[in-house]
Amino acid sequence: SETNTTSSAIWLVSTHGGKTDTAWQVTSGEKHDIAPCWSPDGRTLAFLSDRSGTVQIYLLPMSGGEARQVSNIPNGITEYNWRPDRSALLAHSPWKPDDDHTVPDNSSIAFAYTRLDEQWDGMGYKHGRHQQPWLIPIDSTPTRLISEPVDILQSCWSPDGTEIAFCANRRPNPDLSPSMALWVLTVATGQMRRLTPEEGLAQMPAWSPDGQYIAYYYTPDQTETSNVSPWIVNVHGDSAPRPATSNSQNYTCLEIIVDELHMSPSLLSRPQWYPDSRSLVVTVQERGQVHLYCLDIEHDSTTQLTGGNGCYISPHISRDGQIITMIRTDWFTPGDIWSMDSNGENRHKLTGVNDPFLRSRQLVRPKRITWHGPDDLEIEAWLYLPPLAEGTKAPLILEVHGGPSLAWGDS
């Protein structure tokens, strides 16, 4: 554009009906409106926007009216979620003790790197700040819940709104390993208890609707080369954490497939509980694709809900447990919203964001090629061949991703 900037708006689409032209825009999109989240009663849509200069939370009433800014945290907000009773939001924002005092910021003059985690992809130089959780009441002053020199990440509320689960590396030198444990904070007392080993890597906690369990993605080692698979832990008992099902350790579930869509942190989704608290929907990465699986914890069984080509990411289960919505992308489609029944049937497309543009373009389907590497491990690659006459040679460009926690795929 002439101003060399981007912008984004929030749109809504009905999960009923099969047409792909029924989406409608609900925010201005003059700046960046992102990360929409329904209030528990469905009457209000929260979202993040940088329209005031920093990223803050806005509330849009579905009965009509303008969006209202409800947070004003100086360093902006990176993630948030609703308290179940709708009285407050839990938000994360970078913070350091100097922020509470009028200390001059000299970081524009020189950077002093003293730790390995001084930078974060997408955020840049951290200025010595760490992600901390804030309680933001709808109509009163925000309060910081934790003040520690470690990053507090990926929080979620207990169903009764009294406790918060989060992931953090609270070891003496947290930047020396990629480990994170799962912790629970009791809001009224400020007491914290750890539910998983400090040496493992726990991510994306999700509290069961009955309040008894937390599902999360976990790997026990710190090499960043092993499967990140679904686990569960009893929040109130002394039993050890365990894989969600007996065979789920064979899955890798954080669907980091490389393209502009998948690299957005908000699309790396948590396990999704069915309303009965007995089953989960998880994303499983396999051979360049991402599919949705239902894990029945009560009966220790697994059902694959999606198949064929493409990647199905960011699933959400409706409150009544009847519908699953998701984003689907493949070699030819940058990403659209799809819907299906909770058992995987009646899968259909709800949006056609890029359909008019794509109809005027011819895209190449890559060819899957494989070879055997160390330990007879089968390695995949995707070969894009240009439309050349038969027998014509073309130069080969080899694009290698360093991995092992990312991959190129059907996207």
Tab-separated table of C-alpha atoms in Angstrom:
chain	number	residue	atom	x	y	z
A	1	SER	CA	0.000	0.000	0.000
A	2	GLU	CA	0.990	3.659	-0.215
A	3	THR	CA	1.575	3.794	3.552
A	4	ASN	CA	3.532	0.503	3.589
A	5	THR	CA	1.404	-0.870	6.446
A	6	THR	CA	-0.925	-3.802	7.033
A	7	SER	CA	-4.288	-3.937	8.770
A	8	SER	CA	-6.757	-6.577	9.927
A	9	ALA	CA	-10.438	-6.642	10.809
A	10	ILE	CA	-12.592	-9.180	12.661
A	11	TRP	CA	-15.387	-10.924	10.776
A	12	LEU	CA	-18.160	-13.276	11.856
A	13	VAL	CA	-19.618	-16.244	10.008
A	14	SER	CA	-22.555	-18.463	10.906
A	15	THR	CA	-21.825	-22.131	11.495
A	16	HIS	CA	-25.227	-22.976	9.980
A	17	GLY	CA	-25.754	-23.267	6.251
A	18	GLY	CA	-23.215	-24.188	3.623
A	19	LYS	CA	-22.690	-20.982	1.660
A	20	THR	CA	-19.261	-19.379	1.699
A	21	ASP	CA	-20.350	-15.765	1.188
A	22	THR	CA	-22.223	-15.066	4.425
A	23	ALA	CA	-19.346	-13.635	6.523
A	24	TRP	CA	-19.697	-10.049	7.711
A	25	GLN	CA	-17.182	-7.549	9.095
A	26	VAL	CA	-17.683	-6.347	12.691
A	27	THR	CA	-14.629	-4.147	13.414
A	28	SER	CA	-13.172	-1.266	11.439
A	29	GLY	CA	-9.838	-2.901	10.614
A	30	GLU	CA	-8.123	0.459	10.241
A	31	LYS	CA	-5.281	-0.850	12.431
A	32	HIS	CA	-4.819	-4.446	13.642
A	33	ASP	CA	-7.869	-6.071	15.246
A	34	ILE	CA	-6.937	-9.638	16.229
A	35	ALA	CA	-7.593	-12.541	18.644
A	36	PRO	CA	-11.402	-12.405	19.017
A	37	CYS	CA	-12.904	-14.276	21.981
A	38	TRP	CA	-16.564	-14.638	22.941
A	39	SER	CA	-17.656	-13.809	26.476
A	40	PRO	CA	-19.027	-16.837	28.371
A	41	ASP	CA	-22.617	-15.680	27.795
A	42	GLY	CA	-22.010	-14.946	24.098
A	43	ARG	CA	-23.248	-11.366	24.369
A	44	THR	CA	-19.870	-9.649	24.011
A	45	LEU	CA	-16.924	-10.129	21.693
A	46	ALA	CA	-13.502	-9.288	23.117
A	47	PHE	CA	-10.542	-8.658	20.835
A	48	LEU	CA	-7.072	-7.130	20.809
A	49	SER	CA	-6.319	-3.971	18.849
A	50	ASP	CA	-3.454	-1.525	18.490
A	51	ARG	CA	-5.770	1.358	17.503
A	52	SER	CA	-4.716	3.352	20.610
A	53	GLY	CA	-0.993	2.907	19.925
A	54	THR	CA	-0.412	-0.205	22.060
A	55	VAL	CA	-2.195	-3.562	21.899
A	56	GLN	CA	-5.121	-3.482	24.359
A	57	ILE	CA	-8.382	-5.381	24.988
A	58	TYR	CA	-11.621	-4.064	23.512
A	59	LEU	CA	-15.175	-5.253	24.146
A	60	LEU	CA	-17.785	-5.160	21.382
A	61	PRO	CA	-21.443	-5.626	22.503
A	62	MET	CA	-23.328	-7.898	20.119
A	63	SER	CA	-26.552	-5.979	20.814
A	64	GLY	CA	-25.046	-2.967	19.039
A	65	GLY	CA	-22.710	-0.088	19.757
A	66	GLU	CA	-19.026	0.748	19.443
A	67	ALA	CA	-16.136	-1.287	20.836
A	68	ARG	CA	-14.940	-0.098	24.247
A	69	GLN	CA	-11.305	-0.230	25.438
A	70	VAL	CA	-11.130	-1.973	28.843
A	71	SER	CA	-7.381	-2.273	29.386
A	72	ASN	CA	-4.602	0.278	29.459
A	73	ILE	CA	-1.515	-1.732	30.373
A	74	PRO	CA	1.511	0.412	29.383
A	75	ASN	CA	3.445	-2.322	27.542
A	76	GLY	CA	0.469	-3.800	25.740
A	77	ILE	CA	-1.169	-7.221	25.927
A	78	THR	CA	0.021	-10.439	24.306
A	79	GLU	CA	-2.733	-12.907	25.293
A	80	TYR	CA	-5.928	-12.909	27.366
A	81	ASN	CA	-9.028	-14.901	28.292
A	82	TRP	CA	-12.351	-14.388	30.057
A	83	ARG	CA	-13.063	-15.264	33.659
A	84	PRO	CA	-15.983	-17.734	33.549
A	85	ASP	CA	-18.325	-15.347	35.401
A	86	ARG	CA	-17.624	-12.544	32.848
A	87	SER	CA	-16.549	-10.175	35.654
A	88	ALA	CA	-12.926	-9.885	34.534
A	89	LEU	CA	-10.305	-10.863	31.996
A	90	LEU	CA	-6.920	-12.430	32.571
A	91	ALA	CA	-4.242	-10.838	30.409
A	92	HIS	CA	-0.489	-11.140	29.920
A	93	SER	CA	1.822	-8.176	29.465
A	94	PRO	CA	5.617	-7.669	29.596
A	95	TRP	CA	6.807	-6.126	32.900
A	96	LYS	CA	9.939	-5.372	34.921
A	97	PRO	CA	10.246	-3.691	38.353
A	98	ASP	CA	11.514	-0.440	36.809
A	99	ASP	CA	8.119	-0.036	35.131
A	100	ASP	CA	6.620	0.778	38.542
A	101	HIS	CA	9.048	3.694	38.969
A	102	THR	CA	10.057	6.575	36.751
A	103	VAL	CA	13.363	5.081	35.616
A	104	PRO	CA	14.670	6.504	32.317
A	105	ASP	CA	14.697	4.001	29.466
A	106	ASN	CA	18.146	4.022	27.844
A	107	SER	CA	17.571	0.937	25.718
A	108	SER	CA	17.484	2.974	22.509
A	109	ILE	CA	21.080	4.035	23.187
A	110	ALA	CA	22.569	0.572	23.713
A	111	PHE	CA	21.421	-2.997	24.306
A	112	ALA	CA	23.084	-4.971	27.097
A	113	TYR	CA	22.534	-8.698	26.513
A	114	THR	CA	23.032	-10.629	29.730
A	115	ARG	CA	20.749	-13.641	29.174
A	116	LEU	CA	20.123	-16.067	26.330
A	117	ASP	CA	16.433	-15.152	26.189
A	118	GLU	CA	16.833	-11.401	25.658
A	119	GLN	CA	14.907	-11.659	22.385
A	120	TRP	CA	11.690	-13.357	21.322
A	121	ASP	CA	10.535	-14.036	17.780
A	122	GLY	CA	7.816	-11.574	16.899
A	123	MET	CA	8.566	-9.387	19.913
A	124	GLY	CA	12.206	-8.489	19.419
A	125	TYR	CA	14.359	-7.183	22.268
A	126	LYS	CA	12.559	-7.757	25.584
A	127	HIS	CA	14.123	-4.789	27.439
A	128	GLY	CA	14.544	-7.023	30.491
A	129	ARG	CA	10.788	-7.561	30.799
A	130	HIS	CA	8.944	-10.846	31.303
A	131	GLN	CA	5.364	-11.864	30.601
A	132	GLN	CA	3.260	-11.452	33.742
A	133	PRO	CA	-0.463	-12.125	34.336
A	134	TRP	CA	-2.823	-9.250	35.106
A	135	LEU	CA	-6.400	-9.403	36.373
A	136	ILE	CA	-8.467	-6.827	34.502
A	137	PRO	CA	-11.933	-6.322	36.044
A	138	ILE	CA	-14.470	-5.034	33.532
A	139	ASP	CA	-15.094	-1.821	35.486
A	140	SER	CA	-12.191	-1.295	37.902
A	141	THR	CA	-8.403	-1.073	38.165
A	142	PRO	CA	-6.142	-3.888	36.833
A	143	THR	CA	-3.853	-5.728	39.258
A	144	ARG	CA	-0.728	-7.772	38.509
A	145	LEU	CA	-1.106	-11.288	39.924
A	146	ILE	CA	2.565	-12.368	39.785
A	147	SER	CA	5.785	-10.347	39.780
A	148	GLU	CA	8.680	-12.637	38.848
A	149	PRO	CA	11.686	-12.431	36.485
A	150	VAL	CA	10.327	-15.372	34.455
A	151	ASP	CA	7.750	-15.581	31.673
A	152	ILE	CA	4.277	-16.667	32.816
A	153	LEU	CA	2.535	-18.052	29.721
A	154	GLN	CA	-0.614	-19.658	28.302
A	155	SER	CA	-2.862	-19.212	31.314
A	156	CYS	CA	-6.433	-20.482	31.605
A	157	TRP	CA	-9.155	-20.252	34.261
A	158	SER	CA	-10.622	-23.049	36.324
A	159	PRO	CA	-14.353	-23.435	35.565
A	160	ASP	CA	-15.285	-21.872	38.932
A	161	GLY	CA	-13.015	-18.872	38.354
A	162	THR	CA	-10.982	-19.318	41.560
A	163	GLU	CA	-7.744	-20.689	40.092
A	164	ILE	CA	-5.512	-20.126	37.091
A	165	ALA	CA	-3.343	-22.716	35.341
A	166	PHE	CA	-0.258	-21.467	33.518
A	167	CYS	CA	3.085	-22.632	32.115
A	168	ALA	CA	6.411	-21.269	33.347
A	169	ASN	CA	10.070	-22.143	33.765
A	170	ARG	CA	10.691	-21.047	37.377
A	171	ARG	CA	14.077	-22.798	37.643
A	172	PRO	CA	17.136	-20.767	38.738
A	173	ASN	CA	18.361	-20.210	35.155
A	174	PRO	CA	15.229	-20.417	33.013
A	175	ASP	CA	16.968	-19.412	29.788
A	176	LEU	CA	19.311	-22.422	29.839
A	177	SER	CA	16.659	-24.984	28.869
A	178	PRO	CA	13.335	-25.020	26.996
A	179	SER	CA	11.565	-26.661	29.935
A	180	MET	CA	8.274	-25.390	31.408
A	181	ALA	CA	6.135	-26.850	34.159
A	182	LEU	CA	2.383	-26.613	34.622
A	183	TRP	CA	1.432	-24.511	37.668
A	184	VAL	CA	-1.829	-23.560	39.362
A	185	LEU	CA	-2.355	-20.209	41.110
A	186	THR	CA	-5.122	-19.768	43.678
A	187	VAL	CA	-6.176	-16.180	43.030
A	188	ALA	CA	-7.502	-15.367	46.516
A	189	THR	CA	-4.357	-16.478	48.377
A	190	GLY	CA	-1.601	-16.088	45.794
A	191	GLN	CA	-0.451	-19.648	46.531
A	192	MET	CA	1.057	-21.665	43.642
A	193	ARG	CA	1.447	-25.420	43.239
A	194	ARG	CA	3.299	-27.348	40.545
A	195	LEU	CA	1.549	-30.221	38.741
A	196	THR	CA	4.229	-31.473	36.318
A	197	PRO	CA	8.005	-32.078	36.490
A	198	GLU	CA	10.194	-29.002	36.145
A	199	GLU	CA	12.486	-30.854	33.708
A	200	GLY	CA	9.753	-31.482	31.122
A	201	LEU	CA	8.108	-29.092	28.684
A	202	ALA	CA	4.386	-28.526	29.351
A	203	GLN	CA	2.353	-26.261	27.074
A	204	MET	CA	-1.195	-25.124	26.254
A	205	PRO	CA	-3.163	-26.172	29.373
A	206	ALA	CA	-6.936	-26.605	29.106
A	207	TRP	CA	-9.147	-27.140	32.177
A	208	SER	CA	-11.879	-29.781	31.906
A	209	PRO	CA	-15.449	-28.426	32.247
A	210	ASP	CA	-15.970	-30.393	35.487
A	211	GLY	CA	-12.836	-28.851	37.005
A	212	GLN	CA	-11.149	-32.180	37.746
A	213	TYR	CA	-8.445	-32.382	35.071
A	214	ILE	CA	-6.110	-30.242	33.029
A	215	ALA	CA	-5.174	-31.443	29.555
A	216	TYR	CA	-1.944	-30.128	28.075
A	217	TYR	CA	0.774	-30.893	25.543
A	218	TYR	CA	3.961	-32.327	26.994
A	219	THR	CA	7.349	-33.785	26.227
A	220	PRO	CA	9.557	-35.176	29.009
A	221	ASP	CA	12.935	-34.245	27.533
A	222	GLN	CA	14.654	-30.947	26.797
A	223	THR	CA	16.182	-31.685	23.400
A	224	GLU	CA	13.297	-30.171	21.367
A	225	THR	CA	13.434	-33.282	19.155
A	226	SER	CA	10.748	-35.510	20.687
A	227	ASN	CA	6.996	-35.736	20.174
A	228	VAL	CA	4.896	-33.158	21.985
A	229	SER	CA	1.888	-35.273	22.906
A	230	PRO	CA	-1.376	-34.850	24.887
A	231	TRP	CA	-1.281	-35.526	28.633
A	232	ILE	CA	-3.720	-35.045	31.497
A	233	VAL	CA	-3.275	-34.463	35.218
A	234	ASN	CA	-5.760	-34.553	38.094
A	235	VAL	CA	-5.802	-31.042	39.534
A	236	HIS	CA	-6.858	-32.002	43.049
A	237	GLY	CA	-5.353	-35.448	43.586
A	238	ASP	CA	-1.886	-36.830	44.163
A	239	SER	CA	-1.850	-39.062	41.083
A	240	ALA	CA	0.983	-38.559	38.610
A	241	PRO	CA	0.381	-36.959	35.194
A	242	ARG	CA	-0.233	-39.480	32.420
A	243	PRO	CA	-0.664	-39.616	28.640
A	244	ALA	CA	-4.234	-38.876	27.598
A	245	THR	CA	-4.524	-42.356	26.067
A	246	SER	CA	-2.191	-45.331	25.984
A	247	ASN	CA	-1.087	-44.645	22.403
A	248	SER	CA	-1.136	-40.829	22.372
A	249	GLN	CA	2.603	-40.565	23.090
A	250	ASN	CA	3.137	-41.517	19.446
A	251	TYR	CA	1.533	-38.230	18.341
A	252	THR	CA	3.090	-34.830	17.933
A	253	CYS	CA	0.433	-32.235	18.549
A	254	LEU	CA	1.747	-28.678	18.308
A	255	GLU	CA	0.996	-28.123	14.653
A	256	ILE	CA	3.869	-25.840	13.661
A	257	ILE	CA	3.766	-26.084	9.875
A	258	VAL	CA	5.690	-23.257	8.261
A	259	ASP	CA	3.772	-20.553	6.423
A	260	GLU	CA	2.308	-17.176	7.288
A	261	LEU	CA	-0.870	-18.704	8.701
A	262	HIS	CA	0.603	-21.356	10.966
A	263	MET	CA	3.365	-19.260	12.474
A	264	SER	CA	0.841	-17.078	14.294
A	265	PRO	CA	1.017	-18.051	18.001
A	266	SER	CA	-2.738	-17.585	18.438
A	267	LEU	CA	-3.332	-20.468	16.015
A	268	LEU	CA	-1.346	-22.955	18.096
A	269	SER	CA	-4.365	-24.336	19.852
A	270	ARG	CA	-4.929	-26.031	23.194
A	271	PRO	CA	-6.549	-29.433	23.612
A	272	GLN	CA	-10.322	-28.979	23.386
A	273	TRP	CA	-12.610	-30.703	25.909
A	274	TYR	CA	-16.025	-32.044	25.028
A	275	PRO	CA	-18.678	-30.849	27.531
A	276	ASP	CA	-18.770	-34.261	29.281
A	277	SER	CA	-15.087	-33.900	30.378
A	278	ARG	CA	-14.418	-37.433	29.107
A	279	SER	CA	-12.992	-36.747	25.643
A	280	LEU	CA	-10.603	-34.344	23.928
A	281	VAL	CA	-10.008	-33.025	20.434
A	282	VAL	CA	-6.319	-32.582	19.609
A	283	THR	CA	-4.315	-31.673	16.518
A	284	VAL	CA	-1.908	-34.346	15.249
A	285	GLN	CA	0.882	-33.552	12.794
A	286	GLU	CA	1.666	-36.388	10.416
A	287	ARG	CA	3.612	-36.444	7.145
A	288	GLY	CA	3.200	-32.756	6.400
A	289	GLN	CA	-0.483	-32.670	7.300
A	290	VAL	CA	-2.390	-31.850	10.470
A	291	HIS	CA	-5.524	-33.807	11.389
A	292	LEU	CA	-7.987	-33.707	14.258
A	293	TYR	CA	-8.307	-36.676	16.590
A	294	CYS	CA	-10.805	-37.420	19.341
A	295	LEU	CA	-9.197	-39.003	22.410
A	296	ASP	CA	-11.693	-40.828	24.619
A	297	ILE	CA	-9.995	-40.758	28.021
A	298	GLU	CA	-12.672	-42.814	29.756
A	299	HIS	CA	-12.460	-45.738	27.290
A	300	ASP	CA	-8.796	-45.248	26.234
A	301	SER	CA	-9.687	-45.052	22.545
A	302	THR	CA	-8.749	-42.802	19.622
A	303	THR	CA	-10.813	-41.710	16.616
A	304	GLN	CA	-9.475	-39.741	13.648
A	305	LEU	CA	-12.006	-37.011	12.785
A	306	THR	CA	-10.477	-35.555	9.599
A	307	GLY	CA	-8.627	-37.189	6.728
A	308	GLY	CA	-7.354	-36.626	3.219
A	309	ASN	CA	-5.037	-33.798	2.251
A	310	GLY	CA	-4.661	-30.475	4.027
A	311	CYS	CA	-4.053	-29.184	7.538
A	312	TYR	CA	-6.864	-28.723	10.076
A	313	ILE	CA	-5.831	-26.342	12.825
A	314	SER	CA	-7.218	-24.255	15.694
A	315	PRO	CA	-10.281	-26.447	16.434
A	316	HIS	CA	-13.045	-25.197	18.730
A	317	ILE	CA	-15.968	-27.202	20.113
A	318	SER	CA	-19.352	-25.511	20.493
A	319	ARG	CA	-20.721	-25.179	24.026
A	320	ASP	CA	-23.275	-27.943	23.436
A	321	GLY	CA	-20.562	-30.212	22.022
A	322	GLN	CA	-22.374	-30.725	18.723
A	323	ILE	CA	-20.175	-28.730	16.310
A	324	ILE	CA	-16.431	-28.399	15.776
A	325	THR	CA	-15.103	-25.421	13.832
A	326	MET	CA	-11.546	-25.182	12.549
A	327	ILE	CA	-9.258	-23.562	9.991
A	328	ARG	CA	-8.369	-25.690	6.997
A	329	THR	CA	-5.466	-24.974	4.642
A	330	ASP	CA	-3.808	-26.916	1.851
A	331	TRP	CA	-1.399	-26.463	-1.066
A	332	PHE	CA	-3.939	-24.327	-2.925
A	333	THR	CA	-5.775	-22.479	-0.126
A	334	PRO	CA	-4.196	-20.039	2.351
A	335	GLY	CA	-6.850	-20.894	4.945
A	336	ASP	CA	-10.625	-20.861	5.507
A	337	ILE	CA	-13.021	-21.656	8.330
A	338	TRP	CA	-14.697	-25.053	8.168
A	339	SER	CA	-17.301	-26.752	10.329
A	340	MET	CA	-18.264	-30.357	11.045
A	341	ASP	CA	-20.319	-32.447	13.433
A	342	SER	CA	-18.575	-33.481	16.645
A	343	ASN	CA	-18.010	-36.993	15.245
A	344	GLY	CA	-16.245	-35.640	12.139
A	345	GLU	CA	-19.182	-36.005	9.757
A	346	ASN	CA	-20.825	-33.323	7.578
A	347	ARG	CA	-17.575	-31.426	7.049
A	348	HIS	CA	-18.115	-28.246	5.024
A	349	LYS	CA	-16.509	-24.909	4.206
A	350	LEU	CA	-17.905	-21.714	5.746
A	351	THR	CA	-15.711	-19.012	4.187
A	352	GLY	CA	-14.040	-18.394	0.852
A	353	VAL	CA	-11.668	-15.594	1.782
A	354	ASN	CA	-9.351	-15.924	-1.223
A	355	ASP	CA	-11.582	-17.740	-3.716
A	356	PRO	CA	-11.936	-14.914	-6.296
A	357	PHE	CA	-8.191	-14.274	-6.308
A	358	LEU	CA	-7.260	-17.957	-6.514
A	359	ARG	CA	-9.574	-18.554	-9.472
A	360	SER	CA	-7.361	-16.261	-11.529
A	361	ARG	CA	-4.145	-18.098	-10.658
A	362	GLN	CA	-2.708	-21.502	-11.479
A	363	LEU	CA	-0.903	-23.096	-8.542
A	364	VAL	CA	1.523	-26.021	-8.655
A	365	ARG	CA	0.838	-29.118	-6.591
A	366	PRO	CA	4.170	-30.302	-5.165
A	367	LYS	CA	5.276	-33.898	-5.442
A	368	ARG	CA	6.055	-35.764	-2.222
A	369	ILE	CA	9.484	-37.425	-2.322
A	370	THR	CA	11.174	-39.427	0.428
A	371	TRP	CA	14.508	-40.970	1.253
A	372	HIS	CA	16.000	-42.852	4.184
A	373	GLY	CA	18.323	-40.990	6.530
A	374	PRO	CA	20.145	-41.990	9.748
A	375	ASP	CA	18.673	-44.956	11.648
A	376	ASP	CA	16.618	-45.708	8.506
A	377	LEU	CA	14.364	-42.733	9.324
A	378	GLU	CA	12.150	-41.784	6.383
A	379	ILE	CA	12.556	-38.112	5.523
A	380	GLU	CA	10.122	-36.176	3.337
A	381	ALA	CA	10.480	-33.299	0.936
A	382	TRP	CA	8.138	-31.476	-1.412
A	383	LEU	CA	9.221	-30.972	-5.019
A	384	TYR	CA	7.674	-28.086	-6.951
A	385	LEU	CA	8.190	-28.570	-10.697
A	386	PRO	CA	7.699	-25.586	-13.008
A	387	PRO	CA	5.406	-25.991	-16.048
A	388	LEU	CA	8.152	-26.728	-18.600
A	389	ALA	CA	8.110	-28.695	-21.804
A	390	GLU	CA	8.969	-32.399	-21.406
A	391	GLY	CA	12.703	-33.030	-21.369
A	392	THR	CA	13.551	-29.457	-20.396
A	393	LYS	CA	15.939	-29.104	-17.466
A	394	ALA	CA	15.435	-26.558	-14.726
A	395	PRO	CA	17.758	-25.443	-11.899
A	396	LEU	CA	17.055	-26.925	-8.466
A	397	ILE	CA	16.675	-24.655	-5.442
A	398	LEU	CA	16.966	-26.534	-2.153
A	399	GLU	CA	15.228	-24.866	0.795
A	400	VAL	CA	16.034	-26.667	4.051
A	401	HIS	CA	14.314	-25.906	7.317
A	402	GLY	CA	16.526	-26.366	10.365
A	403	GLY	CA	13.925	-28.023	12.560
A	404	PRO	CA	13.332	-30.236	14.357
A	405	SER	CA	10.313	-28.492	15.856
A	406	LEU	CA	9.041	-27.006	12.578
A	407	ALA	CA	8.285	-28.448	9.154
A	408	TRP	CA	7.117	-27.615	5.663
A	409	GLY	CA	3.746	-29.129	4.919
A	410	ASP	CA	0.469	-29.221	2.985
A	411	SER	CA	-0.200	-25.503	3.297
